[in-house]
PDB file of C-alpha atoms in Angstrom:
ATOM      1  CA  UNK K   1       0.000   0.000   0.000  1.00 71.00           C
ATOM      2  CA  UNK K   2       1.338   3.426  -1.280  1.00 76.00           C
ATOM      3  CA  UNK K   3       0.395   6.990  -0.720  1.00 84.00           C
ATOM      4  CA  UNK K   4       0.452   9.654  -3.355  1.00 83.00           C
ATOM      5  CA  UNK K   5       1.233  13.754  -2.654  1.00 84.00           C
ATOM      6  CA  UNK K   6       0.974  16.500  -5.630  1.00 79.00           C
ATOM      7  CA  UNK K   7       3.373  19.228  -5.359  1.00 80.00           C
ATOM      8  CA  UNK K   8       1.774  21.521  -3.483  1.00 76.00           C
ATOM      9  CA  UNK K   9       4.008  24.712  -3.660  1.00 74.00           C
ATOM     10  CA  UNK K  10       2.786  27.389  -6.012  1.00 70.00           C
ATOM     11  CA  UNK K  11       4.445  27.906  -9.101  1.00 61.00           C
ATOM     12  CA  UNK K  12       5.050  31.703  -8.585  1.00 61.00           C
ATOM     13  CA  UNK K  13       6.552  31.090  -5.468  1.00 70.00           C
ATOM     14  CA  UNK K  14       9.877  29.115  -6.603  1.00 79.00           C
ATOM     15  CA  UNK K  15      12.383  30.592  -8.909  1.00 83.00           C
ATOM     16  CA  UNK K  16      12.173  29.890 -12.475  1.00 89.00           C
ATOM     17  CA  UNK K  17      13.627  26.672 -13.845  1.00 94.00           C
ATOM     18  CA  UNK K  18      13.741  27.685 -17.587  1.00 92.00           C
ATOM     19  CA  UNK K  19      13.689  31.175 -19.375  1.00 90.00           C
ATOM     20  CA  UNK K  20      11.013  31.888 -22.322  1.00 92.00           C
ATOM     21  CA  UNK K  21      12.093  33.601 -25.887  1.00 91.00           C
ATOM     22  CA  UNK K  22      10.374  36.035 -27.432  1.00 93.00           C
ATOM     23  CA  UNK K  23       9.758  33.370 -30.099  1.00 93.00           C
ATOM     24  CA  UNK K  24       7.994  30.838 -27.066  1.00 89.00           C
ATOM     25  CA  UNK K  25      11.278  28.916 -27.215  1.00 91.00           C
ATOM     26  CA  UNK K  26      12.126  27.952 -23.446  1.00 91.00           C
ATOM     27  CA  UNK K  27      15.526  27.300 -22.332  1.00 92.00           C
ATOM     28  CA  UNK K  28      16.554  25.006 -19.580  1.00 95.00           C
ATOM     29  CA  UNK K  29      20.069  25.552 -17.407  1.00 96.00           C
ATOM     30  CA  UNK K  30      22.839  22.968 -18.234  1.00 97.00           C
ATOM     31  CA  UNK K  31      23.732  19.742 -16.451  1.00 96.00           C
ATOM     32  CA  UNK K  32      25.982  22.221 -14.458  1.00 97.00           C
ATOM     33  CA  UNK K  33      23.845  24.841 -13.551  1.00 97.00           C
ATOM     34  CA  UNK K  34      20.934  22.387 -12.694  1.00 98.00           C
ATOM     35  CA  UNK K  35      23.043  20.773 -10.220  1.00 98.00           C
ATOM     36  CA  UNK K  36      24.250  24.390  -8.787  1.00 98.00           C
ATOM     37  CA  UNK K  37      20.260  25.249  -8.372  1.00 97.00           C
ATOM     38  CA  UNK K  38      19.887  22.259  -6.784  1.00 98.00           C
ATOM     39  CA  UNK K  39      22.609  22.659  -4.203  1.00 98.00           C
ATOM     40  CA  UNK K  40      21.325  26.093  -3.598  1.00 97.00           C
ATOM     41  CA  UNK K  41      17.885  24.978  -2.708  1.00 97.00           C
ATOM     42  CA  UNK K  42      18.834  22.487  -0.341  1.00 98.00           C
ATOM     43  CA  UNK K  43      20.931  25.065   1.589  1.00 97.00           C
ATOM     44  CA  UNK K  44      18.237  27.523   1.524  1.00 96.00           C
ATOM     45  CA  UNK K  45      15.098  24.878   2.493  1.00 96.00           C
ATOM     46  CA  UNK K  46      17.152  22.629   4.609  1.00 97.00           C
ATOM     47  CA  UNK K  47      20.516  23.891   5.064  1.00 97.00           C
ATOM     48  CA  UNK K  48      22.545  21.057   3.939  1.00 97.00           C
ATOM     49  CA  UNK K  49      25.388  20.556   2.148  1.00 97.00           C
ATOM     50  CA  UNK K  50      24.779  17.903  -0.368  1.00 97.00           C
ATOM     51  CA  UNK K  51      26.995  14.527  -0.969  1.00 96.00           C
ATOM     52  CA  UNK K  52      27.561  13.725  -4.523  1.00 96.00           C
ATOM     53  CA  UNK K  53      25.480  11.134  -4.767  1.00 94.00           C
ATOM     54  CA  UNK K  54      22.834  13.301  -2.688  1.00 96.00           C
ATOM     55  CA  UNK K  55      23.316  15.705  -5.449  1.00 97.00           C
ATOM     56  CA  UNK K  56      22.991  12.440  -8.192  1.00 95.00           C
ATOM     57  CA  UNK K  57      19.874  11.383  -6.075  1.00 95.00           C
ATOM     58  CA  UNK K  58      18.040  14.955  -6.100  1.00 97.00           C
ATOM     59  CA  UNK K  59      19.026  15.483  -9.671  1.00 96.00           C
ATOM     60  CA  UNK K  60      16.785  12.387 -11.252  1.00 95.00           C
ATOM     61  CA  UNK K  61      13.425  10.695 -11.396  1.00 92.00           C
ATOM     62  CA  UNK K  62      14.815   7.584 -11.409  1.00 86.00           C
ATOM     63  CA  UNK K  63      17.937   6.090 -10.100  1.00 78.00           C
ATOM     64  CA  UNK K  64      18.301   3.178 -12.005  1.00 80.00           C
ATOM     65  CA  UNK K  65      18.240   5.248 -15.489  1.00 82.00           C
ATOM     66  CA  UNK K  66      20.076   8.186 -16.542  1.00 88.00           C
ATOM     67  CA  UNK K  67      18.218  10.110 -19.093  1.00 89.00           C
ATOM     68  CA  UNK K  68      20.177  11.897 -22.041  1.00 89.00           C
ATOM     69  CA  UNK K  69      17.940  12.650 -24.751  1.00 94.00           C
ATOM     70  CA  UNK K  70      17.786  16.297 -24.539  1.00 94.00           C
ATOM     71  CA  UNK K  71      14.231  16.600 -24.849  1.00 95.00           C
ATOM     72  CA  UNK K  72      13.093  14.227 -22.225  1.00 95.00           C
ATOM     73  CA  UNK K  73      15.574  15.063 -19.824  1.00 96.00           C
ATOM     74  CA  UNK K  74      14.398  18.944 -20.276  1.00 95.00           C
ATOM     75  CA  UNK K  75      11.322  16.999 -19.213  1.00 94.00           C
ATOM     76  CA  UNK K  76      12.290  15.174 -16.224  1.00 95.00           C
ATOM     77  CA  UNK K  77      14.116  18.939 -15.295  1.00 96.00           C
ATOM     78  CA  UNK K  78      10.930  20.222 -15.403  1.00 94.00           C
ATOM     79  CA  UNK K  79       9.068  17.458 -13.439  1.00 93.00           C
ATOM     80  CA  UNK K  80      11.554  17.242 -10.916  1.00 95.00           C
ATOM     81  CA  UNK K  81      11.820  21.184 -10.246  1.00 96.00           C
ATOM     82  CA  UNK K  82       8.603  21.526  -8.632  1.00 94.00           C
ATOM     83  CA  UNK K  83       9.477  18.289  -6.558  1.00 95.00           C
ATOM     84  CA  UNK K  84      12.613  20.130  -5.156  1.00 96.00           C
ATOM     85  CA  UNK K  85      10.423  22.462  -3.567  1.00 95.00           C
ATOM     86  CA  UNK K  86       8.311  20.181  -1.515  1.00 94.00           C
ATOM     87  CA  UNK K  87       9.538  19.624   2.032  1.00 94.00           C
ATOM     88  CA  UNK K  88       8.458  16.446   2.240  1.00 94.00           C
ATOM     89  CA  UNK K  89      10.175  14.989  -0.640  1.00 96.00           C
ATOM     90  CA  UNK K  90      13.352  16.626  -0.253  1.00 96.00           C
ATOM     91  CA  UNK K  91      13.554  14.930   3.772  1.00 95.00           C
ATOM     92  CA  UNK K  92      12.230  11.335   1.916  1.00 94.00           C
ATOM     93  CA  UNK K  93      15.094  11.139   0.304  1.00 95.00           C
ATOM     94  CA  UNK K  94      18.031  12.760   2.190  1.00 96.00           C
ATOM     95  CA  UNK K  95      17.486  11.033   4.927  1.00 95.00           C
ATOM     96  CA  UNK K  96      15.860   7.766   3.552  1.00 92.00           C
ATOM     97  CA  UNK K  97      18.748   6.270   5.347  1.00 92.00           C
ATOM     98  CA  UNK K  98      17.378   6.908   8.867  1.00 91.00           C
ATOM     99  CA  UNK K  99      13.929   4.680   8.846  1.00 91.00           C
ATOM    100  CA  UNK K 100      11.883   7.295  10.509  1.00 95.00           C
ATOM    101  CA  UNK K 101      10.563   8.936   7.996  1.00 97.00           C
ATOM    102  CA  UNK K 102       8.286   7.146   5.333  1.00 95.00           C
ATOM    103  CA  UNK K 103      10.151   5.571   2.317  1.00 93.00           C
ATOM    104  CA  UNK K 104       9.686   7.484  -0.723  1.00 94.00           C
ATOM    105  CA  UNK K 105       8.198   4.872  -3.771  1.00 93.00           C
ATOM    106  CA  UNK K 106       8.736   6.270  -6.708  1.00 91.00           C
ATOM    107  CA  UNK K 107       7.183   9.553  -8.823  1.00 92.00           C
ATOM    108  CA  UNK K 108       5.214  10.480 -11.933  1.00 91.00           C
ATOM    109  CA  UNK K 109       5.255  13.541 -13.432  1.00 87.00           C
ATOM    110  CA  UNK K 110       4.532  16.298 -10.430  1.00 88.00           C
ATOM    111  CA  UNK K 111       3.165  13.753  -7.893  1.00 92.00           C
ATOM    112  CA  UNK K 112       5.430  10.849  -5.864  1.00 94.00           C
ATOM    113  CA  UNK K 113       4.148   8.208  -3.696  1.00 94.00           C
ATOM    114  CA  UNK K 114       5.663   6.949  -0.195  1.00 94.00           C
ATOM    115  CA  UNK K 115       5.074   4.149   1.762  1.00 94.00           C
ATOM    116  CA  UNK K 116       2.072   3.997   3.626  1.00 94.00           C
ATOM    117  CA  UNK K 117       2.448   4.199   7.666  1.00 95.00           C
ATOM    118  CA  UNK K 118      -0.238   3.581   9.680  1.00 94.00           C
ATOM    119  CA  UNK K 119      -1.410   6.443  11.852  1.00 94.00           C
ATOM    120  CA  UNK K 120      -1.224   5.963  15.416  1.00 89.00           C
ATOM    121  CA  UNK K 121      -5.297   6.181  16.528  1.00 79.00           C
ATOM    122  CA  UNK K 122      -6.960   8.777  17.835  1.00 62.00           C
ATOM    123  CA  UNK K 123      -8.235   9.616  21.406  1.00 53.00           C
ATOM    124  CA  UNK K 124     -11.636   8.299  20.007  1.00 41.00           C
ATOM    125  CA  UNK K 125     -10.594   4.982  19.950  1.00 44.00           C
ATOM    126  CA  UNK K 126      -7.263   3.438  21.298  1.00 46.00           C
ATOM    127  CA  UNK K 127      -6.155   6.070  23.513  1.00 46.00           C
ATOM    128  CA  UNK K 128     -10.227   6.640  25.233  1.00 46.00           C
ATOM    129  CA  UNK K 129     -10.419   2.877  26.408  1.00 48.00           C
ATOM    130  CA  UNK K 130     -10.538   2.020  29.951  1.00 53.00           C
ATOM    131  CA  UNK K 131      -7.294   3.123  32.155  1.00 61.00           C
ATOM    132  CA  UNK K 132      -6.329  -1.061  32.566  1.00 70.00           C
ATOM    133  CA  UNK K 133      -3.065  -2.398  33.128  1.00 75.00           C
ATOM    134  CA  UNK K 134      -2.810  -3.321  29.080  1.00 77.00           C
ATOM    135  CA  UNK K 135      -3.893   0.091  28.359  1.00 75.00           C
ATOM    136  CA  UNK K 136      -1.494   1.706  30.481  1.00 75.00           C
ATOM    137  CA  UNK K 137       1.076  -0.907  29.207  1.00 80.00           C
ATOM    138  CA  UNK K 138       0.335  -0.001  25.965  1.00 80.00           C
ATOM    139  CA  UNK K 139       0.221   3.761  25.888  1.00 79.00           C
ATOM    140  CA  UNK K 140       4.019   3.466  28.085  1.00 82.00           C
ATOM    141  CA  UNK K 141       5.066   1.670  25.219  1.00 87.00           C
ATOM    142  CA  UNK K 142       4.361   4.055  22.523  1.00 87.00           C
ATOM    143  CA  UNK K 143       5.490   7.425  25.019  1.00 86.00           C
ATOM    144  CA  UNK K 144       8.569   5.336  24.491  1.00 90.00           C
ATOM    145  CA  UNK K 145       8.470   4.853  21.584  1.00 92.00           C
ATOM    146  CA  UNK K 146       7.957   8.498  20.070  1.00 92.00           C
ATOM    147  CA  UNK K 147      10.755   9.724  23.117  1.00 93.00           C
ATOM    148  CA  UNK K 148      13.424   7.098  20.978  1.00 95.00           C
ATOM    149  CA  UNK K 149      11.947   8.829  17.670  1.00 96.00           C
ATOM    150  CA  UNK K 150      12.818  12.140  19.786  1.00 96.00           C
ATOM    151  CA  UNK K 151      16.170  11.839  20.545  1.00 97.00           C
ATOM    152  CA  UNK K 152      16.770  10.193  17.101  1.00 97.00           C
ATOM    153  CA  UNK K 153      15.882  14.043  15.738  1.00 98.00           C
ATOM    154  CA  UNK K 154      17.937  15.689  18.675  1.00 96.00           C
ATOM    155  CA  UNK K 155      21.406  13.736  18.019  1.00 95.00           C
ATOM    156  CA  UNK K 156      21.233  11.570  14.558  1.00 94.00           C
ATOM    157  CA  UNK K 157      21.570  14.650  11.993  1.00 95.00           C
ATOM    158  CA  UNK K 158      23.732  17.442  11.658  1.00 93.00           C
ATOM    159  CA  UNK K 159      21.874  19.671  13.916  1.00 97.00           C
ATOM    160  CA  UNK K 160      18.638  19.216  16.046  1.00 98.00           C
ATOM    161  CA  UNK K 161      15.282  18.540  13.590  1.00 98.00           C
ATOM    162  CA  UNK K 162      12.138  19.763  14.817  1.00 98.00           C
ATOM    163  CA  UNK K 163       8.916  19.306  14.425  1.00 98.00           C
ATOM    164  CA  UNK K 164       6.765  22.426  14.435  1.00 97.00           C
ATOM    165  CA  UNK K 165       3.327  20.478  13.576  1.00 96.00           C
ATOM    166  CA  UNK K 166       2.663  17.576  16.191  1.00 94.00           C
ATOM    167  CA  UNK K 167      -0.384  15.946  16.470  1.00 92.00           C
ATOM    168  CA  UNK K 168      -0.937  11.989  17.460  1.00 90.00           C
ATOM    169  CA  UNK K 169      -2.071  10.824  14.407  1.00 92.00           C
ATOM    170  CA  UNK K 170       1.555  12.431  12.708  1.00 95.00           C
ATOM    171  CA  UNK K 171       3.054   9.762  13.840  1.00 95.00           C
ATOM    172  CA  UNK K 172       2.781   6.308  12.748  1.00 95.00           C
ATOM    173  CA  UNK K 173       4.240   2.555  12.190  1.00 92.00           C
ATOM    174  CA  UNK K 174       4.549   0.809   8.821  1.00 89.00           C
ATOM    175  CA  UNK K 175       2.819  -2.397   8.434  1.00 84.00           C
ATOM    176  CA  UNK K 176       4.401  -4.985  10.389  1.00 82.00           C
ATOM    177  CA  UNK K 177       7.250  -2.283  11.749  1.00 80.00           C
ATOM    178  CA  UNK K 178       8.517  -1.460  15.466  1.00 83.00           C
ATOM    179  CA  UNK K 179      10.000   1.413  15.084  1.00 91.00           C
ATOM    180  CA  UNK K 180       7.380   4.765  14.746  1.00 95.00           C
ATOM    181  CA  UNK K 181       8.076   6.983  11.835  1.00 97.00           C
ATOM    182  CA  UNK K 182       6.726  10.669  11.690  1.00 97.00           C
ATOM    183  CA  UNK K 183       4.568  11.381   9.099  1.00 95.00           C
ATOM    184  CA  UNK K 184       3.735  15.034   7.612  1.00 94.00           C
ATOM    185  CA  UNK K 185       6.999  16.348   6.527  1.00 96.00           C
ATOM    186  CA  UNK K 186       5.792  19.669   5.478  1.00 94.00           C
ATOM    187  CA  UNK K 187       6.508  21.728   8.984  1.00 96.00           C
ATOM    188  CA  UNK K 188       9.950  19.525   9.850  1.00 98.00           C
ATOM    189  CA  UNK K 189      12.865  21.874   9.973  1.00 98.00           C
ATOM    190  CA  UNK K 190      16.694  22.051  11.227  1.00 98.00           C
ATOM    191  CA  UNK K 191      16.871  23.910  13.751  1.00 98.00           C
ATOM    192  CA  UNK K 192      18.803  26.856  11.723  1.00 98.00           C
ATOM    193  CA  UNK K 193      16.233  27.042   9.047  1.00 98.00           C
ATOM    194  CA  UNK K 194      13.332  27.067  11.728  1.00 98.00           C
ATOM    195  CA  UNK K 195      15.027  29.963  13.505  1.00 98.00           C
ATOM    196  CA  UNK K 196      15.437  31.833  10.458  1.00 98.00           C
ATOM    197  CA  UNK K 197      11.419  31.413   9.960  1.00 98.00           C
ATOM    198  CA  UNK K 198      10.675  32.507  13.919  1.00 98.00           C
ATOM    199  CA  UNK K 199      13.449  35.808  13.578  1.00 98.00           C
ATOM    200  CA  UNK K 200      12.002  36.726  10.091  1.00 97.00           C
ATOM    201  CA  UNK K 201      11.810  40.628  11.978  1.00 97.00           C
ATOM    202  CA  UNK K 202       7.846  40.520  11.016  1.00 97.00           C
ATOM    203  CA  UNK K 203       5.859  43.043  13.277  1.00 98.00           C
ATOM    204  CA  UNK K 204       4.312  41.456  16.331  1.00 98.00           C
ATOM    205  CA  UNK K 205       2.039  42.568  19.639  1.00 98.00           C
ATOM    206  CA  UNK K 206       2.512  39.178  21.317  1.00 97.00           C
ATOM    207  CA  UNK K 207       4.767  36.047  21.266  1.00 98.00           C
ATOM    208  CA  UNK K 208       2.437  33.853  20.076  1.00 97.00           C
ATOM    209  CA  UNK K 209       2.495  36.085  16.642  1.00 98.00           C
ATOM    210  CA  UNK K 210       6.240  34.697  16.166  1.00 98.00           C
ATOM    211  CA  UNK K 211       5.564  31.173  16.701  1.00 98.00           C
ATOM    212  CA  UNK K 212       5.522  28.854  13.341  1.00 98.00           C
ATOM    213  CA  UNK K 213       2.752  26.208  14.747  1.00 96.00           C
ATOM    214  CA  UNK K 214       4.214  24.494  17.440  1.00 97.00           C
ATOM    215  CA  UNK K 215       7.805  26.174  17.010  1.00 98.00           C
ATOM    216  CA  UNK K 216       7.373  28.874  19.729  1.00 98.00           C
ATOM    217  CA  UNK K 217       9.182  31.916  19.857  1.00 98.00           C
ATOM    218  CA  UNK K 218       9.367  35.837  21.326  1.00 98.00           C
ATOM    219  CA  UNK K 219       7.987  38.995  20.104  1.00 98.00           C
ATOM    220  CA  UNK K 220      11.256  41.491  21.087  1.00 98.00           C
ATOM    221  CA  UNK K 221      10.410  44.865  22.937  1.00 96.00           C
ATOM    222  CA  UNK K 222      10.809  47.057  19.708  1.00 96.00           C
ATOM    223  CA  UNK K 223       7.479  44.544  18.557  1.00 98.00           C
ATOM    224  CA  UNK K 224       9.855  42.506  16.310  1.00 98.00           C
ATOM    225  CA  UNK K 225      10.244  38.684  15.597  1.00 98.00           C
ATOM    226  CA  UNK K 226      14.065  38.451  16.435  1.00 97.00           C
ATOM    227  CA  UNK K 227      14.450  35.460  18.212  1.00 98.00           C
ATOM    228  CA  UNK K 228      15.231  32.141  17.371  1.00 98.00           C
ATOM    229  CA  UNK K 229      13.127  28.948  18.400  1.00 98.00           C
ATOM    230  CA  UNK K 230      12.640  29.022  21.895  1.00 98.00           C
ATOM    231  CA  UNK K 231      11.166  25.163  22.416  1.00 97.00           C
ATOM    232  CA  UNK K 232      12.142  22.244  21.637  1.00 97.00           C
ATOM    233  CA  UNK K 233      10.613  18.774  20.465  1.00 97.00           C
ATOM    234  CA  UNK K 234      10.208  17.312  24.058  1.00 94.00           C
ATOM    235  CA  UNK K 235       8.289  20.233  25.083  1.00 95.00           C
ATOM    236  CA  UNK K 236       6.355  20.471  21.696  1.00 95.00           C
ATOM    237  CA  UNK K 237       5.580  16.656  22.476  1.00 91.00           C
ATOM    238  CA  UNK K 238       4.472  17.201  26.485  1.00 87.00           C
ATOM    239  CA  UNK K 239       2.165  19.999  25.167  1.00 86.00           C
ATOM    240  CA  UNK K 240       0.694  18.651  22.443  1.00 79.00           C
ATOM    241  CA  UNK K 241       0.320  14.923  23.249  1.00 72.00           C
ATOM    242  CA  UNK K 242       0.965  13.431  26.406  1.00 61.00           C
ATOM    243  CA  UNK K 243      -1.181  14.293  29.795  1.00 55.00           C
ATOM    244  CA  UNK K 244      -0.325  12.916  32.618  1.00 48.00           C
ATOM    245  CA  UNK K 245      -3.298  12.177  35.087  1.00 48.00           C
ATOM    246  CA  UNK K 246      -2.235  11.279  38.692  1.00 40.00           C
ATOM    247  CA  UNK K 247      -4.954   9.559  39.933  1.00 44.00           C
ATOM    248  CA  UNK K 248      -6.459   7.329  37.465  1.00 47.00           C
ATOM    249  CA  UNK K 249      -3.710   4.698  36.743  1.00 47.00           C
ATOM    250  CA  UNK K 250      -3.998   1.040  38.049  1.00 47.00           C
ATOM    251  CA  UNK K 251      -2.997   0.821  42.041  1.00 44.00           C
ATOM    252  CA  UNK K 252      -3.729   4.256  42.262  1.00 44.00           C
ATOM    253  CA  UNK K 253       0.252   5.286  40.669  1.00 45.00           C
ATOM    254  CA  UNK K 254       0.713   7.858  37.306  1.00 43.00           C
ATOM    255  CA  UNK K 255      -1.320   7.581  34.344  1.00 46.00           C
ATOM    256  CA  UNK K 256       0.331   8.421  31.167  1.00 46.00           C
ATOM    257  CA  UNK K 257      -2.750   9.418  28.481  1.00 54.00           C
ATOM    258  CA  UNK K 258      -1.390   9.995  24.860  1.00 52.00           C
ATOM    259  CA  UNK K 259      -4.226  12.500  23.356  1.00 53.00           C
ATOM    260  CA  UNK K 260      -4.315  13.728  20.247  1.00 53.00           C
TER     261      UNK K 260
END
């Protein structure tokens, strides 16, 4: 089972991949200056510094085939552009390597598909049943589970990733899998290019106008988003989807509800 994304960036909001003639003609940038774009966008989106065969990865449809009939690679250019911009595919296959993320499938045209990772369930279902010892065994186990995910983010990449959208149901496990994977892509950042977003120097009245969803951050006293992110994942996490009750757990100890 597979699920399939459209780009969802708007054209207008990337930089051009080809220029237009006065005769309609377009003109697409040379193997060299592809890659260059390519490198630049990663930087500015993600800031990473590409590997070669990062760069070789990024740069086609298809890994297994290297396309070099003009015309159709022009095509695949202009297929793959729009790609580029998407978060979401971009962290699929940079860090493909680190299982927690879900596996990117293959593409066609402007749309790719990725593995499909079931959601974990909602407070209206799993997480609302009676507070038995199972449950409470089983809700343990996946506060565990998303803490390993966690610290995988905090010490596993070049600098801290965080995730600035976190509901329950972002996180998931693949069919069959042990290991939870986090699921919507779109609002993960490095902790640089988050910062960048939160210290933009937009006008603001409070600190919650600097904050990027979850990705909190302050409002200076000249009413000026200046600061970097001020939270981290943990803290997103407590916040946003664990409670802890201390009353209602078997034998009268902690319980640990994961809400959505």
């Amino acid at each position: 089972m597979i699920v399939i994304f459209r780009t969802k960036t708007p054209v207008e909001q990337f930089e051009s991949l080809f220029w237009t003639d006065a005769s309609g003609t377009k003109h697409f940038p040379s193997e060299t200056d592809f890659n260059t774009m390519i490198k630049d966008l990663v930087v500015s989106k993600l800031n990473v510094t590409l590997s070669q065969h990062q760069l070789e990865r990024l740069a086609r449809l298809r890994t297994h085939r290297v396309e070099t009939e003009p015309r159709r690679r022009q095509l695949e250019m202009e297929n793959l552009w729009p790609l580029l911009q998407e978060n979401e595919y971009l962290m699929s296959i940079l860090y493909e390597d680190r299982d927690i993320f879900p596996q990117l499938i293959g593409t066609c045209g402007t749309f790719y598909a990725v593995e499909y990772v079931r959601p974990i369930e909602t407070p209206t279902t799993i997480l609302a049943l009676s507070d038995s010892k199972p449950e409470w065994a089983k809700r343990l186990k996946l506060a565990v589970m998303i803490l390993d995910l966690l610290e995988e983010l905090d010490t596993n990449f070049p600098e801290p990733i965080h995730l600035c959208d976190v509901k329950i149901n972002h996180f998931g496990l693949p069919l069959g899998g042990q290991k939870l994977k986090f699921l919507d892509l779109d609002a993960v950042f490095p902790k640089t290019i988050i910062s960048r977003i939160t210290s933009d120097s937009k006008r603001c009245e409070r600190h919650e106008d600097c904050d990027y969803f979850d990705c909190r951050s302050f409002c200076s006293k000249n009413k000026r988003c200046e600061s970097p992110i001020a939270n981290n994942n943990l803290q997103v996490i407590v916040s946003r989807t664990i409670k802890v009750d201390l009353t209602n757990s078997p034998r009268g100890g902690i319980s640990l509800n994961v809400v959505g």
